[in-house]
PDB file of C-alpha atoms and ligand atoms in Angstrom:
ATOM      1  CA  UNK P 187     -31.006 -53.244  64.294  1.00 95.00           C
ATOM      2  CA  UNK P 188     -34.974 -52.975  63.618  1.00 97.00           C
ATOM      3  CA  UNK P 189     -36.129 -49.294  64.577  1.00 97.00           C
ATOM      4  CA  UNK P 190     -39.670 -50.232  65.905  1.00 98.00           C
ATOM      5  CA  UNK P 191     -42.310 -47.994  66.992  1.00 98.00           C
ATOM      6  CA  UNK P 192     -44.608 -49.242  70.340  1.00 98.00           C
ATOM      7  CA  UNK P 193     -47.730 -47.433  70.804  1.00 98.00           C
ATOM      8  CA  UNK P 194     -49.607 -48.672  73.517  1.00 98.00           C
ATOM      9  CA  UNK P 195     -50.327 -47.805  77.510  1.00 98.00           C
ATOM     10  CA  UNK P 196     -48.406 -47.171  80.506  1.00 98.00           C
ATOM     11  CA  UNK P 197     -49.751 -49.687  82.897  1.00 98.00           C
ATOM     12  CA  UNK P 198     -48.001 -48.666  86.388  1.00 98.00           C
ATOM     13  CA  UNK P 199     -49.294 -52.521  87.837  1.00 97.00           C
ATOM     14  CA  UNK P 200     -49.935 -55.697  86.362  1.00 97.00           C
ATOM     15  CA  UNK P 201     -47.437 -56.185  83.590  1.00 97.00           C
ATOM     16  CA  UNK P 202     -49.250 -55.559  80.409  1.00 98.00           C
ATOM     17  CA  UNK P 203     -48.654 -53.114  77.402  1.00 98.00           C
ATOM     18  CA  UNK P 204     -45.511 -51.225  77.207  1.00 98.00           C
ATOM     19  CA  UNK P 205     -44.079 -53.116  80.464  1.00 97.00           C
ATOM     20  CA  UNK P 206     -43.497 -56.745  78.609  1.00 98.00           C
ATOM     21  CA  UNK P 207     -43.466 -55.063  75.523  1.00 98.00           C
ATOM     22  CA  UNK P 208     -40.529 -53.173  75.854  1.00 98.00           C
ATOM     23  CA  UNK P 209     -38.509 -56.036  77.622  1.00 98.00           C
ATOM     24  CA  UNK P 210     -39.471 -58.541  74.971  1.00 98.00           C
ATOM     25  CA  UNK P 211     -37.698 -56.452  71.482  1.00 98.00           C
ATOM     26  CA  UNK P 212     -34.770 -55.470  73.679  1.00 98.00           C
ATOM     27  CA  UNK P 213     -34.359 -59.252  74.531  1.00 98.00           C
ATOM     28  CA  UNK P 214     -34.671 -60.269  70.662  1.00 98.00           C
ATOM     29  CA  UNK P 215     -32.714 -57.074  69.443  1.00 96.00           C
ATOM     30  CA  UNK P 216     -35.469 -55.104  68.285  1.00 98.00           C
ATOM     31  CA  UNK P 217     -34.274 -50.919  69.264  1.00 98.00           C
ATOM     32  CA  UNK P 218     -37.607 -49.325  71.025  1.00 98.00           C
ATOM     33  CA  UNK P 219     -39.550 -45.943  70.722  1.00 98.00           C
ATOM     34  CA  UNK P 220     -42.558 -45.357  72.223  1.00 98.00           C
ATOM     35  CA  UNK P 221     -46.080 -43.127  72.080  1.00 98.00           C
ATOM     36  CA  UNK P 222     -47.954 -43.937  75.248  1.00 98.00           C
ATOM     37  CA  UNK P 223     -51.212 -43.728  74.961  1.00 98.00           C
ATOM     38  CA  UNK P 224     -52.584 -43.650  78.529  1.00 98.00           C
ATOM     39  CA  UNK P 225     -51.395 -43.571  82.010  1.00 98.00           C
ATOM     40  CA  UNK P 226     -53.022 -46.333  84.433  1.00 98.00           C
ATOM     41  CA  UNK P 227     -52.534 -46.710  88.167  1.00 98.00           C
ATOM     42  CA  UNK P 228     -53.100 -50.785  86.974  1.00 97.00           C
ATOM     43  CA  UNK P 229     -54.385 -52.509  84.314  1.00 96.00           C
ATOM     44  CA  UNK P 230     -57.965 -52.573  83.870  1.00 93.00           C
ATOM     45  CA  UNK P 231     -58.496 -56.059  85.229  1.00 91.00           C
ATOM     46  CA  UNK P 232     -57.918 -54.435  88.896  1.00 95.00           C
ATOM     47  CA  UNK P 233     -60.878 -52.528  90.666  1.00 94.00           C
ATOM     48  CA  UNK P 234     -61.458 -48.495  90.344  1.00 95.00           C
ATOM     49  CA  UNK P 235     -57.857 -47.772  87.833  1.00 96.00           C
ATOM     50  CA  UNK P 236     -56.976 -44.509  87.543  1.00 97.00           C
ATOM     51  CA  UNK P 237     -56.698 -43.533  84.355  1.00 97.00           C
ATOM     52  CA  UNK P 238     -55.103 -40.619  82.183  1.00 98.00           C
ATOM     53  CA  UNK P 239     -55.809 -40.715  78.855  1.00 98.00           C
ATOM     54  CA  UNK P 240     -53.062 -38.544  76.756  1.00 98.00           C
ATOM     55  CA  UNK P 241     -54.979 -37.541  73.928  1.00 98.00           C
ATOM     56  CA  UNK P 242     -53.337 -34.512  73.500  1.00 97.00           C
ATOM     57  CA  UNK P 243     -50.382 -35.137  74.648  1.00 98.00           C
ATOM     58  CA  UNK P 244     -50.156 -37.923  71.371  1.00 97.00           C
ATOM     59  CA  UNK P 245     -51.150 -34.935  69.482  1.00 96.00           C
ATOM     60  CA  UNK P 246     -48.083 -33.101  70.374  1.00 97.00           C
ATOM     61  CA  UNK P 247     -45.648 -35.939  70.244  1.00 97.00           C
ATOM     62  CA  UNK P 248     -46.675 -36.777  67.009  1.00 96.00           C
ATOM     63  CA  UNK P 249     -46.515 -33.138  65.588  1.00 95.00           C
ATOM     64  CA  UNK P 250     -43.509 -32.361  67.113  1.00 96.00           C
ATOM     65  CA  UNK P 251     -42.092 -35.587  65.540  1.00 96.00           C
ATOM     66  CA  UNK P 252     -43.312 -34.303  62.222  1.00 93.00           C
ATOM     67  CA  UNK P 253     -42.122 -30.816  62.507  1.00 94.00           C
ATOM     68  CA  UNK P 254     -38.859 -31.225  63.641  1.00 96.00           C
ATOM     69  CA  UNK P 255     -37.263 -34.734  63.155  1.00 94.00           C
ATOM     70  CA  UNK P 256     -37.174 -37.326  59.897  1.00 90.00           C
ATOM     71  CA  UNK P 257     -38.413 -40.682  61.048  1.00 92.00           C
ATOM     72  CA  UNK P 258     -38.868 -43.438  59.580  1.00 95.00           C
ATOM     73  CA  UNK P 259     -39.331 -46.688  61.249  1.00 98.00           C
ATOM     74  CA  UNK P 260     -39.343 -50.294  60.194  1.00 98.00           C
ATOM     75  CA  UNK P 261     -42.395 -51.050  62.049  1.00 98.00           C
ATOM     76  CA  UNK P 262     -45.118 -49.474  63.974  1.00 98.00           C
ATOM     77  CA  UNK P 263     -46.953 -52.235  66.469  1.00 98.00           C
ATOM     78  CA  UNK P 264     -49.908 -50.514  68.114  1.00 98.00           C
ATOM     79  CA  UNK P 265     -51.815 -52.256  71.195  1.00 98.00           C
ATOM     80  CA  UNK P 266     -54.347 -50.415  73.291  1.00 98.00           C
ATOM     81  CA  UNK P 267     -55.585 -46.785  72.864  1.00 98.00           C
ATOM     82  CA  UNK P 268     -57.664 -45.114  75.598  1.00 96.00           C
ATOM     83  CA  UNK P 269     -60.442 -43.351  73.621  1.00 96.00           C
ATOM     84  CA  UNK P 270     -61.687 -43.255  69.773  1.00 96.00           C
ATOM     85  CA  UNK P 271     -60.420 -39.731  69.421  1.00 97.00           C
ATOM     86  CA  UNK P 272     -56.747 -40.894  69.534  1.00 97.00           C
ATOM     87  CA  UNK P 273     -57.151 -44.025  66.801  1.00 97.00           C
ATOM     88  CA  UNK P 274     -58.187 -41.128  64.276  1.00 96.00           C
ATOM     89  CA  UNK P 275     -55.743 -38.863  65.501  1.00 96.00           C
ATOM     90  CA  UNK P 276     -53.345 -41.499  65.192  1.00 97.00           C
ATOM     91  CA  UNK P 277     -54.553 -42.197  61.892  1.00 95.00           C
ATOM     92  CA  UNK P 278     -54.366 -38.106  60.573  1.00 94.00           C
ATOM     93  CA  UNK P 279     -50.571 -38.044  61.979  1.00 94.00           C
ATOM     94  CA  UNK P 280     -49.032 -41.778  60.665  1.00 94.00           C
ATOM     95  CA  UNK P 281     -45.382 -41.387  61.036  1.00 94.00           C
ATOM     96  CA  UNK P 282     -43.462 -43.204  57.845  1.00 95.00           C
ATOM     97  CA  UNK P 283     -43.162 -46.952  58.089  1.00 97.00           C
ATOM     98  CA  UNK P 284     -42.471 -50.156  56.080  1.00 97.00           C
ATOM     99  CA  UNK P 285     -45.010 -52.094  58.329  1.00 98.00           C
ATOM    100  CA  UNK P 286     -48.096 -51.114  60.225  1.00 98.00           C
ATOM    101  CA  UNK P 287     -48.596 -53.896  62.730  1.00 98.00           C
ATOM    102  CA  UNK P 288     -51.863 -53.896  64.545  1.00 98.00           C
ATOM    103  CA  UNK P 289     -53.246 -55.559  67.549  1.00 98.00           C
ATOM    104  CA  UNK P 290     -56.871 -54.693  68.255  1.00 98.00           C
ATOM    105  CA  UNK P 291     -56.686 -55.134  72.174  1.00 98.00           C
ATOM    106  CA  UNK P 292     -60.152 -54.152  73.207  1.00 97.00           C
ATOM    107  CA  UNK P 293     -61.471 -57.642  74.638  1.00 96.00           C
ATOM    108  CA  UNK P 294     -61.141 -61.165  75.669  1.00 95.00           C
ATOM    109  CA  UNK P 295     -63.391 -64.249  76.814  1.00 93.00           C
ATOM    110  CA  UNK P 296     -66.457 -62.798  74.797  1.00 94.00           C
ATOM    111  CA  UNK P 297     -66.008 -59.397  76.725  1.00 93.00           C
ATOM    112  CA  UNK P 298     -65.180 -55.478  76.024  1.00 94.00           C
ATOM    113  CA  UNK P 299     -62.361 -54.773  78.402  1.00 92.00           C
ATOM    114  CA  UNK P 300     -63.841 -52.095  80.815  1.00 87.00           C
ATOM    115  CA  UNK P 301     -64.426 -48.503  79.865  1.00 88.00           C
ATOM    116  CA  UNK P 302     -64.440 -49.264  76.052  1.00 94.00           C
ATOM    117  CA  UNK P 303     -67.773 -48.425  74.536  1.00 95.00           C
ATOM    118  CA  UNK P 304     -70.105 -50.173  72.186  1.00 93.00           C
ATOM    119  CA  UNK P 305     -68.483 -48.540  68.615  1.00 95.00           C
ATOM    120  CA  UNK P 306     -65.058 -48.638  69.677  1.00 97.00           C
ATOM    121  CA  UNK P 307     -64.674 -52.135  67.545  1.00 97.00           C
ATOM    122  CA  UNK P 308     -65.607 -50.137  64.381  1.00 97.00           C
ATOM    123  CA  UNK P 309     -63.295 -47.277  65.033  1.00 97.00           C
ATOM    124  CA  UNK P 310     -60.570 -49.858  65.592  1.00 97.00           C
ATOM    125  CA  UNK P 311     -61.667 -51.506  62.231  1.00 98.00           C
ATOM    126  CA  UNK P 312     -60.420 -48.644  60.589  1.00 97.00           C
ATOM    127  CA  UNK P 313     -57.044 -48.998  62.028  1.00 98.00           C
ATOM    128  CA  UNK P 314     -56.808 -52.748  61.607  1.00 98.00           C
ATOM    129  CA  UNK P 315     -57.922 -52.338  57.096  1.00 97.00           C
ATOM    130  CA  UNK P 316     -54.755 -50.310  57.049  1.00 97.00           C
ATOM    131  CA  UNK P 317     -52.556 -52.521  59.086  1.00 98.00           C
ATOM    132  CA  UNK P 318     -49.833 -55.079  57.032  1.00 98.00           C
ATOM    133  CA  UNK P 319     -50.256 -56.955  60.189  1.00 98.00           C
ATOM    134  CA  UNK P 320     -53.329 -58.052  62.564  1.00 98.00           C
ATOM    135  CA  UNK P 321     -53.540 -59.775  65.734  1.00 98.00           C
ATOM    136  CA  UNK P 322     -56.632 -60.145  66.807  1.00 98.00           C
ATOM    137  CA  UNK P 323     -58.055 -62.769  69.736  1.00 98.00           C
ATOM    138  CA  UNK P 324     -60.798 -64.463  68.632  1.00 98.00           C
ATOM    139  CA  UNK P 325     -63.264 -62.208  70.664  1.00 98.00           C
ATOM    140  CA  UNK P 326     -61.318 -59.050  68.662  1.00 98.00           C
ATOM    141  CA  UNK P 327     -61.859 -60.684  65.595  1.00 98.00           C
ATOM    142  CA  UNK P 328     -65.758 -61.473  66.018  1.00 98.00           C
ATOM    143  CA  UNK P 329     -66.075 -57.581  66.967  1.00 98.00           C
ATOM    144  CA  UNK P 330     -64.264 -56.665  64.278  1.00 98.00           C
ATOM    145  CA  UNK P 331     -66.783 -58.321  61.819  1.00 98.00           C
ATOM    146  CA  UNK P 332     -69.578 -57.605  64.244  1.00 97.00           C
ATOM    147  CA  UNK P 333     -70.478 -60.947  64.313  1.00 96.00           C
ATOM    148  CA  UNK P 334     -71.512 -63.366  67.110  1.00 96.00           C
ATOM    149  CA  UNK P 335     -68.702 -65.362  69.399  1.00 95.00           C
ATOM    150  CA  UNK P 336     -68.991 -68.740  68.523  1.00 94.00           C
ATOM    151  CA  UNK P 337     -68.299 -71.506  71.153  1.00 91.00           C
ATOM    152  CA  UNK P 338     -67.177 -74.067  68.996  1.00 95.00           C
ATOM    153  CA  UNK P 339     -65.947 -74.040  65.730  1.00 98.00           C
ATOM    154  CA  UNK P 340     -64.318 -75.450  63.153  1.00 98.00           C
ATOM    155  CA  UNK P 341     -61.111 -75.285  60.752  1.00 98.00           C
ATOM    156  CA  UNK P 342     -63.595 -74.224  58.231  1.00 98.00           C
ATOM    157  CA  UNK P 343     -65.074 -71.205  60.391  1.00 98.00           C
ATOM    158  CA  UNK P 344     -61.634 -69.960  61.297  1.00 98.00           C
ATOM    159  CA  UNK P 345     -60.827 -69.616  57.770  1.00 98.00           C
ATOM    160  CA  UNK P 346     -64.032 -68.160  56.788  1.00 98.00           C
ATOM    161  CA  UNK P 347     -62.876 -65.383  59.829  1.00 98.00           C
ATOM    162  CA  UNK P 348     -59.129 -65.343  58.723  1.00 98.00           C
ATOM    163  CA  UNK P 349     -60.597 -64.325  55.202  1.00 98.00           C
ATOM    164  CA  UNK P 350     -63.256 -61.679  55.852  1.00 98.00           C
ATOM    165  CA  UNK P 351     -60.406 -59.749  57.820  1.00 98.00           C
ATOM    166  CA  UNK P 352     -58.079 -59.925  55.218  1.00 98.00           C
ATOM    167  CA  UNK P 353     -57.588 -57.544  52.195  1.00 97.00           C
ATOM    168  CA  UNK P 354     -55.368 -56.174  49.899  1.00 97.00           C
ATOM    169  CA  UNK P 355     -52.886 -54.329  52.500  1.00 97.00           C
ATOM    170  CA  UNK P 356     -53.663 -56.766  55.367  1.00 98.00           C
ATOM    171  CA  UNK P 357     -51.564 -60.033  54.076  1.00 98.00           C
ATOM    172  CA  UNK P 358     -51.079 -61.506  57.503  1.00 98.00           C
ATOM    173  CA  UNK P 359     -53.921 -62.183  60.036  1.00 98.00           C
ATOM    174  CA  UNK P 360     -52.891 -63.957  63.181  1.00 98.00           C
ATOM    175  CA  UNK P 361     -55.725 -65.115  65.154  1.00 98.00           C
ATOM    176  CA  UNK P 362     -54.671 -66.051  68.829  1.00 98.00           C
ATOM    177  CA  UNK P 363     -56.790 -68.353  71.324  1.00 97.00           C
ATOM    178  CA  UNK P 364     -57.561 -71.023  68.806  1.00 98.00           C
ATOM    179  CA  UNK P 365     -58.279 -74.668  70.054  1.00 98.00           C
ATOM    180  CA  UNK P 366     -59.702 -77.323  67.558  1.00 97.00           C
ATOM    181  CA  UNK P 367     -58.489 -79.826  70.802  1.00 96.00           C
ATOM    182  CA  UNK P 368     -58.903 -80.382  73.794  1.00 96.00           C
ATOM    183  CA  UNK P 369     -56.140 -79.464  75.990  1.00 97.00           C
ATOM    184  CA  UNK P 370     -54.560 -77.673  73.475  1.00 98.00           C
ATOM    185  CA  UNK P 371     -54.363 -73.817  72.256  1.00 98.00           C
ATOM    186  CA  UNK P 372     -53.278 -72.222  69.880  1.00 98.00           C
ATOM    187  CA  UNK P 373     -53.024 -69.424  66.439  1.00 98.00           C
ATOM    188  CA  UNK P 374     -54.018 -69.615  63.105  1.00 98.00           C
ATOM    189  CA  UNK P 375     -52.742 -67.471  60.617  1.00 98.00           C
ATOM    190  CA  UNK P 376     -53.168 -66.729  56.991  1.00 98.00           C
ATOM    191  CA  UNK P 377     -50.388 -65.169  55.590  1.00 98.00           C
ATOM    192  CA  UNK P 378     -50.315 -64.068  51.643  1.00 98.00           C
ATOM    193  CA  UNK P 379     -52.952 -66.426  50.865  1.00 97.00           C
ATOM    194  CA  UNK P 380     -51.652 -69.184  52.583  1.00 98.00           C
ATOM    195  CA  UNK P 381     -53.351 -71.134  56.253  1.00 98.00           C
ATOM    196  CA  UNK P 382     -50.924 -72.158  59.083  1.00 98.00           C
ATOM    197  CA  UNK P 383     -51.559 -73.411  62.538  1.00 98.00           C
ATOM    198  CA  UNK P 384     -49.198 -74.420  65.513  1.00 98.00           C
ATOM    199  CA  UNK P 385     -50.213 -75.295  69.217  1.00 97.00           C
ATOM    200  CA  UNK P 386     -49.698 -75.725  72.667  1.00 98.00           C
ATOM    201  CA  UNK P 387     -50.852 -77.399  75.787  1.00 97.00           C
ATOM    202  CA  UNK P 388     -53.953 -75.434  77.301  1.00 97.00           C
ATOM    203  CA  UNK P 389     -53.575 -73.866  80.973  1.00 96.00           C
ATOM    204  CA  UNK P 390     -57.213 -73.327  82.634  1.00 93.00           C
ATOM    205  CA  UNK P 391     -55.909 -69.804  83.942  1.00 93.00           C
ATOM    206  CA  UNK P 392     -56.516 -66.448  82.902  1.00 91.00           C
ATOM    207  CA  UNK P 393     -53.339 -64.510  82.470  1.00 94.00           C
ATOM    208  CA  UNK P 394     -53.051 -60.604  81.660  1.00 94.00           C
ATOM    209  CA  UNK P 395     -50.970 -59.777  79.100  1.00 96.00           C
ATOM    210  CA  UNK P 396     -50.722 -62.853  76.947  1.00 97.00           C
ATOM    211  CA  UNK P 397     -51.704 -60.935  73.910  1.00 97.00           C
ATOM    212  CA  UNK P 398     -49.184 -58.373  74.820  1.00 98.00           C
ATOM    213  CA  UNK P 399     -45.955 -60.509  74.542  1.00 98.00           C
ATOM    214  CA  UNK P 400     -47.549 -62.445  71.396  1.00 98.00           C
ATOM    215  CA  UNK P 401     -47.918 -59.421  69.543  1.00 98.00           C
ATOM    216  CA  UNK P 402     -44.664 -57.881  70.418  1.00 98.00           C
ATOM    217  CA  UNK P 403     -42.195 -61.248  69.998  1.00 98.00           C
ATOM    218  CA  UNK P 404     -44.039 -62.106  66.734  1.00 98.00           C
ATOM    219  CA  UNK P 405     -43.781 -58.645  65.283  1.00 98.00           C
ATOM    220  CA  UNK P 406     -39.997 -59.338  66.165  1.00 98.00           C
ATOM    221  CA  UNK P 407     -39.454 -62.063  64.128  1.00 98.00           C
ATOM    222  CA  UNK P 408     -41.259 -61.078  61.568  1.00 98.00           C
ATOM    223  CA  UNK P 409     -39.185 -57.868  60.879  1.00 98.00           C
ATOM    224  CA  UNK P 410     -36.305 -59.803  61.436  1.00 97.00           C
ATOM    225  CA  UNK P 411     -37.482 -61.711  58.572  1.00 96.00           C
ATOM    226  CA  UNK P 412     -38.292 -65.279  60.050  1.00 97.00           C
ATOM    227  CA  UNK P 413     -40.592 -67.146  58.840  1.00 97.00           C
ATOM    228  CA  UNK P 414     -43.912 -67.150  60.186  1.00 98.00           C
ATOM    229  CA  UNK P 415     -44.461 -70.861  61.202  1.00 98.00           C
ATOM    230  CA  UNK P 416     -41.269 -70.508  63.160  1.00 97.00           C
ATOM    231  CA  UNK P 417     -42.281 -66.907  64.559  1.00 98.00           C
ATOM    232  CA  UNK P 418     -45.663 -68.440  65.866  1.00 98.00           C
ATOM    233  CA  UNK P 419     -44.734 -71.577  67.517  1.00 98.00           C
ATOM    234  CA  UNK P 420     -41.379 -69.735  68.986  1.00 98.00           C
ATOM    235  CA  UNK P 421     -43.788 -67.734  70.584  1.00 98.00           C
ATOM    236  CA  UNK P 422     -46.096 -70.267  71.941  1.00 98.00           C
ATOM    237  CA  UNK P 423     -43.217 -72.173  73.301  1.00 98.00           C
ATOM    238  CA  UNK P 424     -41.861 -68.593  75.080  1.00 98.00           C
ATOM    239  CA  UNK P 425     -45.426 -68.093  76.372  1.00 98.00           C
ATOM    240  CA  UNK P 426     -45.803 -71.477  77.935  1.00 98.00           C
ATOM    241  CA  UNK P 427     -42.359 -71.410  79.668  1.00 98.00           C
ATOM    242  CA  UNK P 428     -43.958 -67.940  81.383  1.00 98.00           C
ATOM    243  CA  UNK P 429     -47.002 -68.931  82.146  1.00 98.00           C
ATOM    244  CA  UNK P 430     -45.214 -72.346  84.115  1.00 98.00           C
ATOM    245  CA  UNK P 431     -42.769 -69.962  85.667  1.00 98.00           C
ATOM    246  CA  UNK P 432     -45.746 -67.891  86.646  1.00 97.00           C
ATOM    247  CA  UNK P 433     -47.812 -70.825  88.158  1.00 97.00           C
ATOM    248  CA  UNK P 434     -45.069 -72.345  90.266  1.00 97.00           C
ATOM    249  CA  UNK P 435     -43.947 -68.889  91.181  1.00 97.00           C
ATOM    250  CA  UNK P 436     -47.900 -68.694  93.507  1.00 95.00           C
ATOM    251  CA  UNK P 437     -47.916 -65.441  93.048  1.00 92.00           C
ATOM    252  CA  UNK P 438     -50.966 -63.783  92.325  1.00 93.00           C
ATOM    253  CA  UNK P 439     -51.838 -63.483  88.068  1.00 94.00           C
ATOM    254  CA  UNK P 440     -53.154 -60.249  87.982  1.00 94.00           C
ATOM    255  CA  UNK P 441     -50.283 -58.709  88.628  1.00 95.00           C
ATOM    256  CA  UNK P 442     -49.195 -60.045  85.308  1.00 96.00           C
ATOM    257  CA  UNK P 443     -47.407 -63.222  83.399  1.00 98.00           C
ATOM    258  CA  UNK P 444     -43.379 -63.683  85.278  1.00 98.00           C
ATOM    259  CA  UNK P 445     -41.289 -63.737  81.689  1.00 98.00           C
ATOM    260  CA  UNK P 446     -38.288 -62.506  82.926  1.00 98.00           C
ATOM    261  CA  UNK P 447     -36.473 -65.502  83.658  1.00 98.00           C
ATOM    262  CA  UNK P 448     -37.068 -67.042  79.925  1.00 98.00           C
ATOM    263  CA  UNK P 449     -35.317 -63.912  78.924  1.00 98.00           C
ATOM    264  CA  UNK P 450     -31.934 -65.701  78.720  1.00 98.00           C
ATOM    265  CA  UNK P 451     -33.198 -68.503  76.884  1.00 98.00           C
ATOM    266  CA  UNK P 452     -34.972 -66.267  74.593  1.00 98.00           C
ATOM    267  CA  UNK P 453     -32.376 -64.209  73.781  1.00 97.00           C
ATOM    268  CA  UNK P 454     -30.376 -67.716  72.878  1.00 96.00           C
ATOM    269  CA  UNK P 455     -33.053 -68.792  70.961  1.00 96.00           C
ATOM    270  CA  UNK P 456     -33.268 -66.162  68.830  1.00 94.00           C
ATOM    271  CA  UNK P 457     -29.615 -65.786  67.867  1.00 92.00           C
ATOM    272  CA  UNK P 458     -29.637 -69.539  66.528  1.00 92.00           C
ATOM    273  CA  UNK P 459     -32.861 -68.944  64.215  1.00 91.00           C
ATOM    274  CA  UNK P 460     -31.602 -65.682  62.778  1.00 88.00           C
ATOM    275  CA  UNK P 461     -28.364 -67.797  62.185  1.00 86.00           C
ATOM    276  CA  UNK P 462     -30.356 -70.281  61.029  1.00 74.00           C
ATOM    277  CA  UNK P 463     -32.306 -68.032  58.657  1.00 69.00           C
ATOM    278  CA  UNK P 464     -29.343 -65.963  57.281  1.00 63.00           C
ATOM    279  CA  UNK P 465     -27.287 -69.435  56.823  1.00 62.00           C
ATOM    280  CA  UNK P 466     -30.299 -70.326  54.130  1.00 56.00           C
TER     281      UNK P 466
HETATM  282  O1  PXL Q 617     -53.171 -56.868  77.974  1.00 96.30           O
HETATM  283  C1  PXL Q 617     -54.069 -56.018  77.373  1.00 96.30           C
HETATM  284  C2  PXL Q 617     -54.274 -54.750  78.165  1.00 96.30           C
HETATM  285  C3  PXL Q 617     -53.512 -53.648  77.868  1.00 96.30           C
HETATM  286  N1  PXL Q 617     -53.666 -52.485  78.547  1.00 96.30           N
HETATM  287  C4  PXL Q 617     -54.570 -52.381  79.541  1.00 96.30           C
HETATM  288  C5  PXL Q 617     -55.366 -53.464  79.883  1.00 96.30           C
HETATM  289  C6  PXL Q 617     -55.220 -54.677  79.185  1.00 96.30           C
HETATM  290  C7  PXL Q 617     -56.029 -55.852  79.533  1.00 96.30           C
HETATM  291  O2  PXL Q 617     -56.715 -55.895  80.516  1.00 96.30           O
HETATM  292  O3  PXL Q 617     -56.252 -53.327  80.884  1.00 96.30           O
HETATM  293  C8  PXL Q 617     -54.696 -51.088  80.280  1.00 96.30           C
END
């Protein structure tokens, strides 16, 4: 199995981070370590969090990793980070890996997520040039490129983005919370040159955590080597099957998206396209 590296926060409410995270690569056979990054009494989308940002604990991890074991993972997929500090710590420390998998979460819906300040987008740029992998929302993206967030666009101005983010090392943007249609949603991705798209219907909800089980199920597939048209769309299709569970389940969204009962069919899922892809 995959050894794959989660560093992201410890959200004690609201199902976001490390919560779906973790759930989500045991499901599709993905084996789990962690670096938390910050302790939360809830996610940030609930009033007055508590919040315990482990700067030096990360410190310690990561040296003690260093000194005293040999690791080497087969991916590293970061997600939130409470303060600058740790990015470049982060960054001093990189424990070996084939694939540095980065999602930028810092905002949504045109907006910094609370207690982020104005630079933290550039200090997160840093991360994201190094990264095989990026997984920005479209608000990450524009703040990545410190440039305005459109309200409409076109094929042509998601390309133009998909471009300027990519580089030499970063081969694979995926850009979530795309919609060229109405009632529809979706990602567009370059990948090695190449532009792909795939879709969903559109729920007028907001949902914590979204961003969370994209990043982790894609990175899953993508170590595990399927191909990324089929990684994108198997995601959207998991994603809407949780966020319909979660409507009709009336409970209230901020305490986060109700996956657990596609787990099954996940897990299913997954076993026939890594037959699938081994078979060709
Ligand atoms: O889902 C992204 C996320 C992760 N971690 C924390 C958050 C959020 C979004 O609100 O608050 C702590």
């Amino acid at each position: 199995m995959k050894q794959l590296l989660v560093v992201n926060d410890l959200s004690c409410l609201g199902k976001v981070a490390i919560s779906v995270t973790l759930p989500i690569l045991a499901t599709t056979q993905i084996e789990t370590h962690l670096l938390p990054t910050v302790l939360l009494s809830a996610h940030t989308g609930f009033p007055n969090v508590y919040k315990h940002i482990l700067t030096s604990d990360l410190e310690d991890i990561l040296h003690h990793w260093k000194e005293n074991i040999d690791l080497t993972f087969d991916a590293i997929l970061t997600g939130y980070f409470g303060h600058k500090e740790q990015i470049k710590l982060f960054l001093d420390h990189l424990p070996d890996t084939d694939l540095l998998i980065v999602d930028p979460v810092m905002a949504d819906n045109g907006k910094l997520y609370s207690g982020f300040p104005h630079d933290y987008p550039m200090v997160l740029k840093s991360l994201c040039d190094k990264a095989d992998i990026i997984l920005p929302n479209l608000t990450e993206a524009c703040l990545l490129l410190n440039k305005p967030i459109p309200d409409q666009y076109t094929q042509d101005d998601i390309l133009n983005i998909l471009h300027a983010l990519s580089n030499e090392k970063t081969q694979t943007v995926i850009l979530t919370g795309i919609s060229y249609e109405q009632g529809k949603i979706g990602v567009a991705y370059l990948h090695h040159g190449v532009y792909g798209y795939c879709d969903t219907k559109y729920i007028p909800h907001y949902f914590s955590g979204t961003g969370d089980i994209c990043s982790a199920l894609i990175s899953s597939l993508l170590i595990q080597h399927i191909p990324i048209h089929q990684a994108v769309q198997t995601t959207l299709d998991f994603i809407i099957a949780c966020l319909d569970d979660t409507l009709s389940s009336k409970k209230n969204t901020l305490y986060g998206i109700v996956f657990e009962k596609q787990l099954p069919n996940l897990s299913k899922h997954i076993q026939l396209l890594k037959g699938y892809s081994h078979e060709k």
